[in-house]
Amino acid sequence: MTEKWLIGVDLGGTTIKMAFINFYGEILHKWEIPTDVSNEGKNITTDIANSIDEKLSEVGKTKSQVLGIGIGAPGPVNLDNGNIYEAVNLGWKEEYPLKSLLESETTLPVVVDNDANCAALGEMWTGAGNGAGDIVCVTLGTGVGGGVITNGDIVHGKSGAAGEIGHITSIADGGAPCNCGKTGCLETIASATGIVRMAMEELKQSKLNGRLRSIFNEEGKVSAKDIFDAARDGDQLASTVVDKVAFHLGMALANIANTLNPEKIVLGGGVSRAGSILLDAVTENFQRFSFPRVAKSTEISIAILGNDAGVIGSAWLVKNRIAE
Ligand SMILES: [Zn+2]
């Protein structure tokens, strides 16, 4: 059994990342294909099945080498049947039978979970979680995703919507509108989109000059990376934005930790590449708002698997749900 391969699939709105992974969580081969969202996303499972066939023959193996497929999808999952309730990015507007379609197209067993949950499982298995069984992962990308792991497994909740950390309300009265329909969600502040939005507001309201304003004047826009780079350089305007992000993120993480007291909170996604300028400021606010015993025992760190977390976590699902 342990010589068998696990297939991890990370299904995103623009690319589908796939990998053959061994029982120790090591990637043997990885590749990606574009996501075809035309025709209401109906080609996606066929594309995955064909791509796996091609890759297996390319490396001289057959399906008998494979134990099963784990797939992380960008939407809430019905765990009873492996359906995705909806995935707007993929064109799946109604409940979509991802597990059953992919099983019939590949003739392999399939396990489905949410993409943020898979990233969390990946970090738990071979990443920054370092084997910890109680971790919370927060993905700071275009949006803010979350995965909560307690006792070594994902918390799904009643309808698959547990871990929606991006939609913790950070600003109770007002705040910017969120894609979910509410306002003032953490995602409107701590995502790359939110950080840029706040910087644009600061640029408009403040008269301060500096590196960030120069970049804006030259390029007509700023990126989240520009903002962190400028803050690292001592730019006051950029530092104001980073302070706001760190305040709201640190407070949200403290509230999560006060509830769960995880061993680790892992920050991943593009924004987490800002590194210590973000981590130090978030940790400071986290310490301020967390219960003293939590502050001493819960550690915040940056994810280490990068884009591989999703495929590794999806493979973990195969190892732990199909192999047993
Ligand atoms: Zn929201």
Short mmCIF file of C-alpha atoms and ligand atoms in Angstrom, two decimals:
data_model
loop_
_atom_site.label_atom_id
_atom_site.label_comp_id
_atom_site.label_asym_id
_atom_site.label_seq_id
_atom_site.Cartn_x
_atom_site.Cartn_y
_atom_site.Cartn_z
CA MET A 1 0.00 0.00 0.00
CA THR A 2 2.68 2.53 0.96
CA GLU A 3 4.36 2.18 -2.45
CA LYS A 4 1.19 3.48 -4.07
CA TRP A 5 0.93 7.04 -5.33
CA LEU A 6 -1.60 9.61 -4.17
CA ILE A 7 -2.85 12.19 -6.65
CA GLY A 8 -3.39 15.70 -5.28
CA VAL A 9 -5.44 18.19 -7.30
CA ASP A 10 -5.76 21.88 -6.46
CA LEU A 11 -8.63 23.21 -8.53
CA GLY A 12 -8.45 26.98 -8.95
CA GLY A 13 -10.27 29.53 -11.08
CA THR A 14 -7.35 29.98 -13.49
CA THR A 15 -5.16 26.88 -13.12
CA ILE A 16 -5.52 23.29 -11.99
CA LYS A 17 -2.41 22.11 -10.14
CA MET A 18 -1.81 18.38 -9.96
CA ALA A 19 0.83 16.14 -8.42
CA PHE A 20 1.79 12.52 -7.82
CA ILE A 21 2.71 12.29 -4.16
CA ASN A 22 4.05 9.41 -2.07
CA PHE A 23 2.88 8.24 1.36
CA TYR A 24 5.37 10.54 3.06
CA GLY A 25 3.92 13.65 1.48
CA GLU A 26 6.77 14.07 -1.01
CA ILE A 27 5.96 15.38 -4.47
CA LEU A 28 7.19 12.97 -7.16
CA HIS A 29 5.85 14.80 -10.20
CA LYS A 30 3.85 18.00 -10.44
CA TRP A 31 2.29 19.89 -13.30
CA GLU A 32 -0.59 22.23 -14.07
CA ILE A 33 -3.17 22.91 -16.75
CA PRO A 34 -5.38 25.95 -17.36
CA THR A 35 -8.91 25.82 -15.94
CA ASP A 36 -11.51 25.81 -18.71
CA VAL A 37 -14.44 27.70 -17.22
CA SER A 38 -16.34 27.84 -20.53
CA ASN A 39 -19.54 25.80 -20.89
CA GLU A 40 -20.32 26.43 -17.18
CA GLY A 41 -17.19 24.57 -16.14
CA LYS A 42 -18.42 21.26 -17.54
CA ASN A 43 -15.06 20.37 -19.18
CA ILE A 44 -13.10 20.56 -15.94
CA THR A 45 -13.41 16.95 -14.77
CA THR A 46 -12.69 15.57 -18.27
CA ASP A 47 -9.61 17.79 -18.54
CA ILE A 48 -8.33 16.51 -15.18
CA ALA A 49 -8.96 12.87 -16.14
CA ASN A 50 -7.20 13.24 -19.51
CA SER A 51 -4.28 15.09 -17.98
CA ILE A 52 -3.74 12.38 -15.35
CA ASP A 53 -3.80 9.68 -18.08
CA GLU A 54 -1.24 11.60 -20.14
CA LYS A 55 1.07 12.19 -17.19
CA LEU A 56 0.92 8.55 -16.07
CA SER A 57 1.87 7.30 -19.53
CA GLU A 58 4.60 9.96 -19.74
CA VAL A 59 6.25 8.56 -16.59
CA GLY A 60 5.65 4.94 -17.63
CA LYS A 61 2.99 4.06 -15.04
CA THR A 62 -0.62 2.91 -15.10
CA LYS A 63 -3.58 3.60 -12.85
CA SER A 64 -2.73 0.51 -10.81
CA GLN A 65 0.08 2.61 -9.29
CA VAL A 66 -2.48 5.10 -7.93
CA LEU A 67 -4.50 4.74 -4.72
CA GLY A 68 -6.89 7.60 -5.42
CA ILE A 69 -7.40 11.29 -6.07
CA GLY A 70 -7.85 14.07 -3.54
CA ILE A 71 -9.16 17.36 -4.84
CA GLY A 72 -9.55 20.78 -3.26
CA ALA A 73 -12.25 22.94 -4.84
CA PRO A 74 -13.00 26.64 -4.40
CA GLY A 75 -16.37 26.33 -2.72
CA PRO A 76 -18.17 24.74 0.23
CA VAL A 77 -18.37 20.96 0.05
CA ASN A 78 -21.21 18.58 0.80
CA LEU A 79 -19.23 15.91 2.64
CA ASP A 80 -21.98 13.29 2.34
CA ASN A 81 -21.66 13.00 -1.43
CA GLY A 82 -18.62 15.06 -2.49
CA ASN A 83 -20.75 17.68 -4.25
CA ILE A 84 -19.67 21.32 -4.37
CA TYR A 85 -22.58 23.53 -3.26
CA GLU A 86 -21.42 26.27 -5.62
CA ALA A 87 -18.19 27.53 -7.12
CA VAL A 88 -18.84 30.83 -8.83
CA ASN A 89 -15.24 31.07 -10.14
CA LEU A 90 -15.66 27.79 -12.02
CA GLY A 91 -19.11 28.49 -13.43
CA TRP A 92 -20.77 25.94 -11.12
CA LYS A 93 -23.88 27.81 -10.08
CA GLU A 94 -25.75 24.88 -8.62
CA GLU A 95 -24.67 21.90 -6.54
CA TYR A 96 -22.06 20.16 -8.71
CA PRO A 97 -21.36 16.40 -8.40
CA LEU A 98 -17.55 16.73 -8.47
CA LYS A 99 -16.75 13.43 -6.74
CA SER A 100 -19.07 11.24 -8.77
CA LEU A 101 -18.13 12.84 -12.12
CA LEU A 102 -14.40 12.60 -11.48
CA GLU A 103 -14.72 9.01 -10.25
CA SER A 104 -16.59 7.94 -13.36
CA GLU A 105 -14.12 9.72 -15.67
CA THR A 106 -10.97 8.41 -13.97
CA THR A 107 -12.23 5.07 -12.55
CA LEU A 108 -10.31 6.00 -9.37
CA PRO A 109 -11.72 6.77 -5.91
CA VAL A 110 -11.99 10.50 -5.25
CA VAL A 111 -12.12 12.54 -2.02
CA VAL A 112 -13.26 16.16 -2.17
CA ASP A 113 -12.70 19.02 0.23
CA ASN A 114 -12.54 22.79 0.15
CA ASP A 115 -9.31 24.30 -1.26
CA ALA A 116 -8.46 26.33 1.85
CA ASN A 117 -8.94 23.21 3.98
CA CYS A 118 -6.59 21.27 1.69
CA ALA A 119 -3.93 23.99 1.99
CA ALA A 120 -4.26 23.77 5.78
CA LEU A 121 -3.88 19.97 5.69
CA GLY A 122 -0.79 20.34 3.50
CA GLU A 123 0.85 22.75 5.93
CA MET A 124 -0.08 20.44 8.80
CA TRP A 125 1.40 17.38 7.08
CA THR A 126 4.71 18.59 5.65
CA GLY A 127 4.76 22.37 6.09
CA ALA A 128 4.91 24.97 8.83
CA GLY A 129 2.51 22.94 11.00
CA ASN A 130 5.38 20.53 11.49
CA GLY A 131 3.05 17.71 12.49
CA ALA A 132 0.98 19.77 14.95
CA GLY A 133 -2.56 18.39 15.21
CA ASP A 134 -4.15 21.69 16.21
CA ILE A 135 -3.46 24.41 13.67
CA VAL A 136 -5.28 27.22 11.96
CA CYS A 137 -4.20 28.28 8.47
CA VAL A 138 -5.08 31.62 7.00
CA THR A 139 -4.49 32.23 3.30
CA LEU A 140 -3.97 35.90 2.51
CA GLY A 141 -4.38 36.14 -1.25
CA THR A 142 -6.84 37.95 -3.51
CA GLY A 143 -9.29 37.01 -0.77
CA VAL A 144 -8.77 35.59 2.71
CA GLY A 145 -9.33 31.85 3.19
CA GLY A 146 -9.08 29.71 6.27
CA GLY A 147 -8.74 26.13 7.41
CA VAL A 148 -9.16 24.97 10.99
CA ILE A 149 -7.62 21.68 12.09
CA THR A 150 -8.26 20.22 15.51
CA ASN A 151 -7.10 16.79 16.66
CA GLY A 152 -5.46 16.24 13.27
CA ASP A 153 -8.52 16.74 11.09
CA ILE A 154 -10.42 19.55 9.42
CA VAL A 155 -13.39 21.20 11.14
CA HIS A 156 -16.20 21.39 8.55
CA GLY A 157 -19.18 22.54 10.58
CA LYS A 158 -22.84 21.94 9.89
CA SER A 159 -22.87 23.00 6.23
CA GLY A 160 -19.22 22.94 5.20
CA ALA A 161 -18.71 26.63 5.96
CA ALA A 162 -16.45 26.38 9.03
CA GLY A 163 -13.14 28.24 8.83
CA GLU A 164 -14.46 31.21 6.82
CA ILE A 165 -11.94 33.39 8.58
CA GLY A 166 -12.02 35.99 5.81
CA HIS A 167 -15.58 36.84 6.78
CA ILE A 168 -14.98 37.52 10.44
CA THR A 169 -16.42 40.98 10.95
CA SER A 170 -13.58 43.39 11.67
CA ILE A 171 -15.47 46.65 11.32
CA ALA A 172 -18.92 46.43 12.87
CA ASP A 173 -20.34 49.70 11.57
CA GLY A 174 -19.76 50.23 7.88
CA GLY A 175 -16.46 49.17 6.40
CA ALA A 176 -15.94 48.23 2.77
CA PRO A 177 -18.36 45.89 0.98
CA CYS A 178 -17.25 42.25 0.76
CA ASN A 179 -17.90 39.72 -2.03
CA CYS A 180 -20.01 37.73 0.46
CA GLY A 181 -22.62 40.52 0.69
CA LYS A 182 -21.63 41.81 4.14
CA THR A 183 -19.46 44.81 4.90
CA GLY A 184 -16.37 45.18 7.08
CA CYS A 185 -15.14 41.58 6.70
CA LEU A 186 -11.49 40.79 7.46
CA GLU A 187 -11.10 40.01 3.75
CA THR A 188 -11.77 43.67 2.89
CA ILE A 189 -8.71 44.59 4.99
CA ALA A 190 -6.17 41.76 5.03
CA SER A 191 -6.41 40.46 1.44
CA ALA A 192 -4.12 41.85 -1.28
CA THR A 193 -7.19 43.59 -2.70
CA GLY A 194 -8.07 45.08 0.69
CA ILE A 195 -4.52 46.27 1.36
CA VAL A 196 -4.38 48.05 -2.00
CA ARG A 197 -7.82 49.57 -1.39
CA MET A 198 -6.70 50.99 1.96
CA ALA A 199 -3.50 52.36 0.43
CA MET A 200 -5.48 54.12 -2.26
CA GLU A 201 -7.66 55.71 0.44
CA GLU A 202 -4.57 56.85 2.34
CA LEU A 203 -3.04 58.28 -0.83
CA LYS A 204 -6.21 60.25 -1.43
CA GLN A 205 -6.66 61.51 2.14
CA SER A 206 -3.08 62.21 3.15
CA LYS A 207 -0.65 64.74 1.73
CA LEU A 208 2.40 62.73 2.77
CA ASN A 209 5.02 62.14 0.11
CA GLY A 210 7.39 59.22 -0.04
CA ARG A 211 8.19 56.05 -1.89
CA LEU A 212 4.61 54.78 -2.12
CA ARG A 213 3.34 58.04 -3.58
CA SER A 214 6.21 58.06 -6.11
CA ILE A 215 5.26 54.56 -7.25
CA PHE A 216 1.63 55.63 -7.53
CA ASN A 217 2.54 58.77 -9.48
CA GLU A 218 4.70 56.78 -11.89
CA GLU A 219 2.47 53.76 -12.43
CA GLY A 220 -1.00 55.03 -11.59
CA LYS A 221 -1.46 52.12 -9.14
CA VAL A 222 0.25 50.27 -6.30
CA SER A 223 0.44 46.57 -5.44
CA ALA A 224 0.36 44.93 -2.01
CA LYS A 225 4.05 44.13 -2.51
CA ASP A 226 4.82 47.83 -3.21
CA ILE A 227 3.09 48.72 0.06
CA PHE A 228 5.10 46.26 2.17
CA ASP A 229 8.35 47.18 0.39
CA ALA A 230 7.70 50.89 1.02
CA ALA A 231 6.83 50.25 4.68
CA ARG A 232 10.06 48.29 5.09
CA ASP A 233 11.80 51.35 3.65
CA GLY A 234 10.25 53.57 6.33
CA ASP A 235 7.52 55.12 4.14
CA GLN A 236 5.04 56.59 6.60
CA LEU A 237 1.94 56.25 4.47
CA ALA A 238 2.66 52.58 3.72
CA SER A 239 3.40 51.94 7.40
CA THR A 240 -0.03 53.32 8.34
CA VAL A 241 -1.63 50.76 6.02
CA VAL A 242 0.48 47.88 7.34
CA ASP A 243 -0.39 48.91 10.91
CA LYS A 244 -4.11 48.77 10.10
CA VAL A 245 -3.78 45.35 8.47
CA ALA A 246 -1.78 44.03 11.43
CA PHE A 247 -4.25 45.44 13.96
CA HIS A 248 -7.33 43.82 12.41
CA LEU A 249 -5.60 40.57 11.47
CA GLY A 250 -3.90 40.30 14.87
CA MET A 251 -7.19 40.86 16.66
CA ALA A 252 -9.08 38.33 14.51
CA LEU A 253 -6.36 35.72 15.05
CA ALA A 254 -6.39 36.39 18.80
CA ASN A 255 -10.14 35.80 18.90
CA ILE A 256 -9.75 32.55 16.96
CA ALA A 257 -6.93 31.47 19.26
CA ASN A 258 -8.94 32.40 22.36
CA THR A 259 -11.55 29.93 21.11
CA LEU A 260 -9.28 27.10 19.93
CA ASN A 261 -5.83 27.63 21.47
CA PRO A 262 -4.12 26.00 18.47
CA GLU A 263 -0.44 25.09 18.60
CA LYS A 264 0.19 27.12 15.46
CA ILE A 265 -1.44 29.72 13.28
CA VAL A 266 0.06 29.58 9.80
CA LEU A 267 -0.17 32.55 7.45
CA GLY A 268 0.00 31.63 3.75
CA GLY A 269 -0.89 33.14 0.38
CA GLY A 270 0.81 35.87 -1.64
CA VAL A 271 0.51 38.54 1.07
CA SER A 272 2.38 36.33 3.57
CA ARG A 273 5.50 36.68 1.40
CA ALA A 274 5.87 40.13 2.97
CA GLY A 275 7.60 38.13 5.73
CA SER A 276 8.69 39.61 9.04
CA ILE A 277 7.32 43.13 8.49
CA LEU A 278 3.85 41.57 8.49
CA LEU A 279 4.52 38.71 10.91
CA ASP A 280 6.08 40.89 13.62
CA ALA A 281 3.31 43.48 13.54
CA VAL A 282 0.56 40.83 13.49
CA THR A 283 2.22 38.95 16.37
CA GLU A 284 2.40 42.13 18.43
CA ASN A 285 -1.36 42.73 18.04
CA PHE A 286 -2.06 39.04 18.53
CA GLN A 287 -0.24 39.09 21.87
CA ARG A 288 -2.14 42.20 22.88
CA PHE A 289 -5.58 40.72 22.24
CA SER A 290 -5.13 37.10 23.24
CA PHE A 291 -5.83 35.48 26.59
CA PRO A 292 -2.49 35.29 28.44
CA ARG A 293 -2.28 31.50 28.39
CA VAL A 294 -3.10 31.51 24.67
CA ALA A 295 -0.51 34.23 23.98
CA LYS A 296 2.15 32.02 25.58
CA SER A 297 1.27 28.79 23.80
CA THR A 298 -0.02 29.68 20.31
CA GLU A 299 2.66 30.58 17.79
CA ILE A 300 2.14 32.46 14.51
CA SER A 301 4.37 31.55 11.58
CA ILE A 302 4.57 31.93 7.81
CA ALA A 303 3.56 29.02 5.55
CA ILE A 304 6.43 27.21 3.87
CA LEU A 305 4.84 25.09 1.14
CA GLY A 306 3.73 28.01 -1.07
CA ASN A 307 1.67 26.84 -4.04
CA ASP A 308 2.27 23.18 -3.20
CA ALA A 309 0.19 23.20 0.01
CA GLY A 310 -3.06 22.47 -1.85
CA VAL A 311 -1.89 19.39 -3.76
CA ILE A 312 -0.09 17.98 -0.70
CA GLY A 313 -3.18 18.46 1.49
CA SER A 314 -5.40 16.91 -1.17
CA ALA A 315 -3.10 13.89 -1.24
CA TRP A 316 -3.37 13.69 2.56
CA LEU A 317 -7.11 13.19 2.08
CA VAL A 318 -6.43 10.12 -0.07
CA LYS A 319 -4.01 8.70 2.48
CA ASN A 320 -6.36 9.27 5.40
CA ARG A 321 -9.81 8.75 3.89
CA ILE A 322 -9.28 6.12 1.21
CA ALA A 323 -6.32 4.12 2.53
CA GLU A 324 -7.95 3.48 5.89
ZN ZN B 1 -17.31 38.71 3.67
#
